[in-house]
Amino acid sequence: MTPEQLSDVVRSAVAAAVERGVLSVAVPDEVVIERPKNPEHGDYATNVALRLAKTAGRPPREVAEVLAGELRGVEGVSAVDVAGPGFLNVTLAKDALGQIAVRVVAAGEAYGRTEVLAGQRLNLEFVSANPTGPVHIGGTRWAAVGDALGRLLTASGAHVTREYYFNDAGAQIDRFALSLLAAAHGRPVPEDGYAGDYIGEIAAQVVATEPGVLELSEADQQERFRVLGVDLMFAEIKRTLADFGVVFDVYFSERTLHETGALEKAVARLREQGHVFEADGAVWLRTTTFGDDKDRVLVKSDGETTYFAADCAYYLDKRERGFDKVVIMLGADHHGYIGRYKALVAALGDDPDVNLEILIGQLVNLVRDGEPLRMSKRAGTVVLLEDLVAAVGADAARYALARASVDQQIDLDLDLWSRQTNDNPVFYVQYAHARISSLLRGAADLGLPLGEAGDVDTAALAHQREGDLLRALGEFPRVIASAAELRAPHRVARYLEELAGTYHRFYDSCRVLPRGDEEATPVTTARLWLCAATATVLRNGLAVLGVSAPERM
RNA sequence: GCCCCCGUAGCUCAGGGGAUAGAGCACUGCCCUCCGGAGGCAGGGGCGCAGGUUCGAAUCCUGCCGGGGGCACCA
């Protein structure tokens, strides 16, 4: 019996008590099942009696006693105790608990998927680095976290489109083009221009692609360097992200908003809503009406539209594509955008609390030899996605970035994460998977297949450590669901570390394969299922994080 | 000045109101005739401070004190 099934059982018990007139409450939609920390508190606990006590008008312990009476005798439940202020502690029958292993193996890759977010159409935008340079460490964090979040949301039943918005218009791109042009002519980097080896490389590629380009007029040259340079840079960004295991459904060009008239349409739409005014020769959106700390310019006095105006058009475009909710992941240096973004959503007539979600992630510092690597564009110490992967490998990089809460600034220790020892969390988890794989290979060599689910004596899993492992496996779907709802992929990583530890403890006290000339027993088979189930969950969990689950290390 | 994030064990961090606050590392002492010791067991140690809400607060609210980051007719 899984926690989800137990939740239904308890809910039914409440309904039954109400039906019989021994309890007078509204039956709750959801009954929370917890895994008690103290093993003396049974396999599972619920605070349902504490929650219902007030409406029932009776002491929590009395409500708990009523429900305990209903639960005793339910198949699969071996004991129910009322404890503390009114908790119900439930102990499952050994075979019912052991069935979790069978369910996991039977579900395979699907174990962990739920429908808690079914019906939601989400647009998940992340990375969105401008094609003026390679992806740096900040974008890399979002690549790891955003990709994991996308997988989590999908696993929880949401319809997710992963989107990358790239600015291929505006002043930054002009500076990029001018920097390429200067490099091609061997001139110094222009003021506010981009430096770095990649500028020279891309400039050379542009010339190689279009040999006559340097013969054109200065304006035409700049245009060609812009077009080809952006294409080359963006191709490079896509390639490094793909090597990192991150691929987007949509790569959205800001330029198209200008070219299709979407910008004018958005401004017109905002004007219709009555929130646009003109001052100092510029066109403004009165975002202060919706809680922003100052009004924002849409069209500058020189006639150029602002980045903010493009944001409006882009948001509108997403909504017109049918997304219920626009989720945007930004770095902490962009937190000031939240106010104006919410205001623009409200100004367009949507509800910012429903249709928009902005996730802010704190910054990443790299540490090597105990010393922080301060990033500085001027000092040339910008750390790139590729640098990180080169230093620790893609698996460790993704895991390290995804295992921390996004609210936490992280100091990523390159020494630690490149180490092949158990103080490196990703190796600890991967090692557990490799160890199980090795054991299952050993079982196969001994001619011990898992066999049919119906032939497993799950009651044979009676050891304390087996119970611990089964309960841990039973948590996985809830971990995935809550990580998706809370937009917190790091919870999956932490869970996997805990699961790996629980497995090692089981392994240490429970011999799986027969030794020497011993015969296999029902316990052998049941434990093999338990091992296979653990491997499945480790694999599924690592897959969510985009990290490999090696069978050998 | 205003805004955002953080403050939990010696260190790096988990803990979406619930029972005795956890993990890894580090430290001390242990455990292989045996499936991967890249493992396990035991021990010491902690919620920045002060109020509030609640039957119950590390968790929610307010203030203060520390640390990090951000304020543009830039993108």
Tab-separated table of N, CA and C (backbone and C1' of nucleotides) in Angstrom, chain A residues 37-38 45 87 89 130 172 280 294 335 337 407-409 422 428 431 435 438 482 490-491 494 505 507-508 511 513 515 553, chain B residues 3-6 13-16 18-20 24-25 34-41 67-75:
chain	number	residue	atom	x	y	z
A	37	LYS	N	9.125	10.419	11.760
A	37	LYS	CA	10.565	10.290	11.913
A	37	LYS	C	10.894	9.167	12.881
A	38	ASN	N	10.046	9.044	13.884
A	38	ASN	CA	10.283	8.042	14.916
A	38	ASN	C	9.630	6.719	14.509
A	45	ALA	N	1.685	8.244	9.457
A	45	ALA	CA	0.879	8.968	10.431
A	45	ALA	C	0.016	9.984	9.704
A	87	PHE	N	-2.587	12.305	16.883
A	87	PHE	CA	-2.112	11.701	15.647
A	87	PHE	C	-2.619	10.280	15.535
A	89	ASN	N	-1.377	6.837	14.181
A	89	ASN	CA	-0.192	6.148	13.673
A	89	ASN	C	-0.611	4.806	13.093
A	130	ASN	N	21.353	36.431	-24.149
A	130	ASN	CA	21.479	37.114	-25.424
A	130	ASN	C	22.584	36.480	-26.267
A	172	GLN	N	22.318	46.235	-27.692
A	172	GLN	CA	23.347	45.245	-27.355
A	172	GLN	C	23.813	44.498	-28.594
A	280	ASP	N	7.226	64.047	-21.751
A	280	ASP	CA	8.621	64.281	-22.126
A	280	ASP	C	8.948	63.705	-23.508
A	294	LYS	N	7.431	52.768	-10.252
A	294	LYS	CA	7.476	53.929	-11.142
A	294	LYS	C	6.866	53.525	-12.481
A	335	HIS	N	15.601	40.912	-10.286
A	335	HIS	CA	14.407	40.854	-9.437
A	335	HIS	C	13.573	42.118	-9.539
A	337	TYR	N	12.475	43.360	-12.021
A	337	TYR	CA	11.518	43.231	-13.123
A	337	TYR	C	10.147	42.777	-12.670
A	407	ASP	N	16.746	29.763	-3.980
A	407	ASP	CA	16.812	30.922	-3.086
A	407	ASP	C	18.180	31.041	-2.427
A	408	GLN	N	18.974	30.028	-2.602
A	408	GLN	CA	20.269	29.986	-1.939
A	408	GLN	C	21.378	30.386	-2.912
A	409	GLN	N	22.194	31.330	-2.511
A	409	GLN	CA	23.391	31.590	-3.301
A	409	GLN	C	24.281	30.373	-3.140
A	422	ASN	N	32.813	9.738	-2.069
A	422	ASN	CA	31.439	9.820	-1.576
A	422	ASN	C	31.103	11.153	-0.913
A	428	TYR	N	27.792	9.773	-4.770
A	428	TYR	CA	27.134	8.979	-3.734
A	428	TYR	C	25.856	8.351	-4.300
A	431	TYR	N	26.722	6.005	-7.308
A	431	TYR	CA	27.354	4.792	-6.800
A	431	TYR	C	26.298	3.787	-6.339
A	435	ARG	N	26.010	0.104	-7.695
A	435	ARG	CA	26.118	-1.023	-6.769
A	435	ARG	C	24.935	-1.987	-6.965
A	438	SER	N	25.247	-3.846	-10.213
A	438	SER	CA	26.217	-4.923	-10.076
A	438	SER	C	25.577	-6.130	-9.390
A	482	SER	N	5.380	17.302	-5.235
A	482	SER	CA	5.565	18.523	-4.444
A	482	SER	C	6.710	19.355	-5.008
A	490	HIS	N	15.413	20.857	-6.413
A	490	HIS	CA	16.434	20.396	-5.466
A	490	HIS	C	15.883	19.352	-4.506
A	491	ARG	N	14.577	19.358	-4.311
A	491	ARG	CA	13.986	18.371	-3.408
A	491	ARG	C	14.195	16.956	-3.940
A	494	ARG	N	17.816	15.928	-3.050
A	494	ARG	CA	17.956	15.625	-1.625
A	494	ARG	C	17.307	14.288	-1.311
A	505	ARG	N	22.194	1.264	3.919
A	505	ARG	CA	21.944	0.698	5.249
A	505	ARG	C	21.232	-0.650	5.133
A	507	TYR	N	21.452	-2.643	2.558
A	507	TYR	CA	22.445	-3.546	1.973
A	507	TYR	C	23.393	-4.079	3.043
A	508	ASP	N	23.710	-3.193	3.974
A	508	ASP	CA	24.655	-3.567	5.015
A	508	ASP	C	24.081	-4.618	5.963
A	511	ARG	N	21.516	-9.399	3.607
A	511	ARG	CA	22.185	-10.127	2.528
A	511	ARG	C	21.164	-10.435	1.428
A	513	LEU	N	21.995	-11.849	-2.141
A	513	LEU	CA	22.291	-13.068	-2.898
A	513	LEU	C	22.705	-14.203	-1.963
A	515	ARG	N	24.914	-17.045	-0.421
A	515	ARG	CA	26.377	-17.192	-0.422
A	515	ARG	C	26.729	-18.648	-0.706
A	553	MET	N	30.799	2.032	-12.629
A	553	MET	CA	31.540	3.282	-12.484
A	553	MET	C	33.023	2.970	-12.344
B	3	C	P	11.123	48.670	1.153
B	3	C	O5'	11.524	47.727	-0.068
B	3	C	C5'	10.680	47.612	-1.196
B	3	C	C4'	11.342	46.772	-2.260
B	3	C	C3'	11.803	45.387	-1.814
B	3	C	O3'	10.745	44.455	-1.760
B	3	C	C1'	13.510	46.405	-3.074
B	4	C	P	10.863	43.183	-0.776
B	4	C	O5'	11.867	42.223	-1.542
B	4	C	C5'	11.496	41.628	-2.782
B	4	C	C4'	12.631	40.789	-3.308
B	4	C	C3'	13.197	39.767	-2.337
B	4	C	O3'	12.407	38.594	-2.283
B	4	C	C1'	14.977	40.938	-3.326
B	5	C	P	12.377	37.714	-0.950
B	5	C	O5'	13.798	37.008	-0.957
B	5	C	C5'	14.118	36.042	-1.949
B	5	C	C4'	15.535	35.575	-1.774
B	5	C	C3'	15.899	35.099	-0.376
B	5	C	O3'	15.463	33.779	-0.125
B	5	C	C1'	17.579	36.543	-1.143
B	6	C	P	15.094	33.347	1.370
B	6	C	O5'	16.530	33.247	2.044
B	6	C	C5'	17.460	32.279	1.603
B	6	C	C4'	18.811	32.542	2.227
B	6	C	C3'	18.871	32.468	3.752
B	6	C	O3'	18.951	31.141	4.212
B	6	C	C1'	20.025	34.387	3.016
B	13	C	P	26.470	26.944	1.318
B	13	C	O5'	25.440	25.742	1.133
B	13	C	C5'	24.136	25.793	1.682
B	13	C	C4'	23.601	24.393	1.695
B	13	C	C3'	22.124	24.258	2.008
B	13	C	O3'	21.356	24.445	0.823
B	13	C	C1'	23.349	22.680	3.265
B	14	A	P	19.794	24.889	0.933
B	14	A	O5'	19.052	23.493	1.037
B	14	A	C5'	18.761	22.973	2.308
B	14	A	C4'	18.139	21.636	2.154
B	14	A	C3'	16.668	21.620	2.590
B	14	A	O3'	15.816	21.874	1.496
B	14	A	C1'	17.883	20.015	3.809
B	15	G	P	14.402	22.621	1.751
B	15	G	O5'	13.662	21.579	2.694
B	15	G	C5'	12.546	21.963	3.440
B	15	G	C4'	12.418	21.084	4.656
B	15	G	C3'	11.652	21.764	5.780
B	15	G	O3'	10.263	21.563	5.621
B	15	G	C1'	13.700	20.957	6.612
B	16	G	P	9.385	22.658	4.819
B	16	G	O5'	7.950	21.986	4.787
B	16	G	C5'	6.834	22.694	5.151
B	16	G	C4'	6.519	23.843	4.216
B	16	G	C3'	5.017	23.971	3.937
B	16	G	O3'	4.440	24.805	4.921
B	16	G	C1'	6.140	23.910	1.899
B	18	G	P	4.598	21.097	9.957
B	18	G	O5'	4.475	21.056	11.544
B	18	G	C5'	5.563	20.519	12.287
B	18	G	C4'	5.039	19.753	13.480
B	18	G	C3'	5.020	18.247	13.283
B	18	G	O3'	5.491	17.658	14.506
B	18	G	C1'	2.883	18.998	13.929
B	19	A	P	7.106	17.679	14.775
B	19	A	O5'	7.133	16.962	16.198
B	19	A	C5'	6.625	17.629	17.348
B	19	A	C4'	6.298	16.586	18.389
B	19	A	C3'	7.455	15.638	18.695
B	19	A	O3'	7.403	15.302	20.073
B	19	A	C1'	5.586	14.404	17.931
B	20	U	P	8.265	16.185	21.112
B	20	U	O5'	9.775	15.858	20.754
B	20	U	C5'	10.803	16.521	21.475
B	20	U	C4'	12.144	16.010	21.009
B	20	U	C3'	12.356	16.010	19.500
B	20	U	O3'	13.729	16.296	19.237
B	20	U	C1'	12.660	13.841	20.338
B	24	G	P	24.983	10.999	6.808
B	24	G	O5'	25.918	11.828	5.834
B	24	G	C5'	25.930	11.550	4.437
B	24	G	C4'	26.744	12.594	3.723
B	24	G	C3'	28.134	12.839	4.309
B	24	G	O3'	29.076	11.889	3.853
B	24	G	C1'	27.056	14.904	3.983
B	25	C	P	30.251	11.458	4.805
B	25	C	O5'	31.143	12.765	4.841
B	25	C	C5'	31.757	13.266	3.657
B	25	C	C4'	32.373	14.614	3.906
B	25	C	C3'	33.386	14.663	5.039
B	25	C	O3'	34.672	14.234	4.613
B	25	C	C1'	31.890	16.460	5.264
B	34	C	P	35.526	-12.587	2.482
B	34	C	O5'	34.095	-13.261	2.423
B	34	C	C5'	33.590	-13.787	1.196
B	34	C	C4'	32.120	-13.471	1.091
B	34	C	C3'	31.793	-12.018	0.777
B	34	C	O3'	31.847	-11.778	-0.615
B	34	C	C1'	30.430	-12.782	2.564
B	35	C	P	31.891	-10.295	-1.157
B	35	C	O5'	30.414	-10.122	-1.698
B	35	C	C5'	29.943	-10.977	-2.737
B	35	C	C4'	28.779	-10.370	-3.449
B	35	C	C3'	28.899	-8.884	-3.790
B	35	C	O3'	29.591	-8.732	-5.016
B	35	C	C1'	26.688	-9.439	-3.005
B	36	G	P	29.565	-7.256	-5.776
B	36	G	O5'	30.005	-6.170	-4.714
B	36	G	C5'	31.257	-6.214	-4.137
B	36	G	C4'	31.730	-4.798	-3.923
B	36	G	C3'	30.764	-3.950	-3.101
B	36	G	O3'	31.541	-3.050	-2.289
B	36	G	C1'	31.113	-2.928	-5.188
B	37	G	P	31.390	-3.112	-0.680
B	37	G	O5'	32.402	-2.027	-0.143
B	37	G	C5'	32.230	-0.645	-0.474
B	37	G	C4'	33.391	0.128	0.117
B	37	G	C3'	34.735	-0.432	-0.277
B	37	G	O3'	35.668	0.629	-0.439
B	37	G	C1'	34.520	-0.437	2.068
B	38	A	P	35.705	1.305	-1.880
B	38	A	O5'	34.655	2.497	-1.778
B	38	A	C5'	34.947	3.646	-1.020
B	38	A	C4'	34.047	4.777	-1.461
B	38	A	C3'	32.566	4.457	-1.315
B	38	A	O3'	31.833	5.650	-1.055
B	38	A	C1'	33.086	4.755	-3.599
B	39	G	P	31.333	5.934	0.420
B	39	G	O5'	30.571	4.604	0.878
B	39	G	C5'	29.320	4.263	0.302
B	39	G	C4'	28.787	3.024	0.962
B	39	G	C3'	28.436	3.176	2.428
B	39	G	O3'	27.169	3.765	2.636
B	39	G	C1'	29.734	1.229	2.148
B	40	G	P	26.895	4.669	3.910
B	40	G	O5'	26.814	3.587	5.070
B	40	G	C5'	25.788	2.605	5.053
B	40	G	C4'	26.011	1.628	6.164
B	40	G	C3'	25.995	2.217	7.560
B	40	G	O3'	24.684	2.375	8.057
B	40	G	C1'	27.863	0.798	7.332
B	41	C	P	24.356	3.484	9.154
B	41	C	O5'	25.052	2.871	10.444
B	41	C	C5'	24.534	1.700	11.054
B	41	C	C4'	25.305	1.387	12.308
B	41	C	C3'	25.390	2.515	13.319
B	41	C	O3'	24.224	2.613	14.113
B	41	C	C1'	27.524	1.568	13.031
B	67	G	P	27.759	42.959	7.753
B	67	G	O5'	27.662	41.873	6.593
B	67	G	C5'	28.470	40.703	6.669
B	67	G	C4'	27.957	39.647	5.730
B	67	G	C3'	27.681	40.096	4.300
B	67	G	O3'	28.858	40.238	3.532
B	67	G	C1'	25.906	38.748	5.040
B	68	G	P	28.877	41.315	2.330
B	68	G	O5'	27.976	40.625	1.209
B	68	G	C5'	28.405	39.411	0.606
B	68	G	C4'	27.333	38.891	-0.312
B	68	G	C3'	26.867	39.841	-1.400
B	68	G	O3'	27.757	39.910	-2.501
B	68	G	C1'	24.986	38.836	-0.401
B	69	G	P	27.825	41.284	-3.330
B	69	G	O5'	26.414	41.366	-4.069
B	69	G	C5'	26.125	40.475	-5.134
B	69	G	C4'	24.684	40.600	-5.545
B	69	G	C3'	24.248	41.937	-6.128
B	69	G	O3'	24.661	42.114	-7.469
B	69	G	C1'	22.602	41.172	-4.630
B	70	G	P	24.792	43.615	-8.019
B	70	G	O5'	23.284	44.101	-8.142
B	70	G	C5'	22.392	43.440	-9.022
B	70	G	C4'	21.010	44.008	-8.885
B	70	G	C3'	20.870	45.480	-9.219
B	70	G	O3'	20.790	45.672	-10.618
B	70	G	C1'	19.677	44.994	-7.242
B	71	C	P	20.876	47.166	-11.195
B	71	C	O5'	19.416	47.722	-10.899
B	71	C	C5'	19.096	49.035	-11.251
B	71	C	C4'	17.865	49.507	-10.531
B	71	C	C3'	17.622	51.000	-10.679
B	71	C	O3'	16.259	51.288	-10.839
B	71	C	C1'	17.919	50.442	-8.380
B	72	A	P	15.618	51.314	-12.284
B	72	A	O5'	16.509	52.391	-13.073
B	72	A	C5'	16.216	53.779	-12.962
B	72	A	C4'	16.755	54.518	-14.155
B	72	A	C3'	16.093	54.168	-15.487
B	72	A	O3'	16.007	55.336	-16.295
B	72	A	C1'	18.407	53.643	-15.572
B	73	C	P	14.611	56.046	-16.516
B	73	C	O5'	14.393	55.985	-18.094
B	73	C	C5'	14.098	54.744	-18.727
B	73	C	C4'	14.300	54.898	-20.213
B	73	C	C3'	15.674	55.429	-20.556
B	73	C	O3'	16.102	54.811	-21.761
B	73	C	C1'	14.013	56.828	-21.469
B	74	C	P	17.659	54.553	-21.891
B	74	C	O5'	17.906	53.341	-20.899
B	74	C	C5'	17.611	52.058	-21.303
B	74	C	C4'	18.891	51.356	-21.648
B	74	C	C3'	18.722	49.980	-22.234
B	74	C	O3'	18.503	50.064	-23.624
B	74	C	C1'	20.333	49.944	-20.496
B	75	A	P	17.321	49.312	-24.282
B	75	A	O5'	17.851	47.820	-24.303
B	75	A	C5'	18.998	47.470	-25.073
B	75	A	C4'	19.503	46.149	-24.577
B	75	A	C3'	18.478	45.028	-24.570
B	75	A	O3'	18.382	44.390	-25.834
B	75	A	C1'	19.530	45.122	-22.474
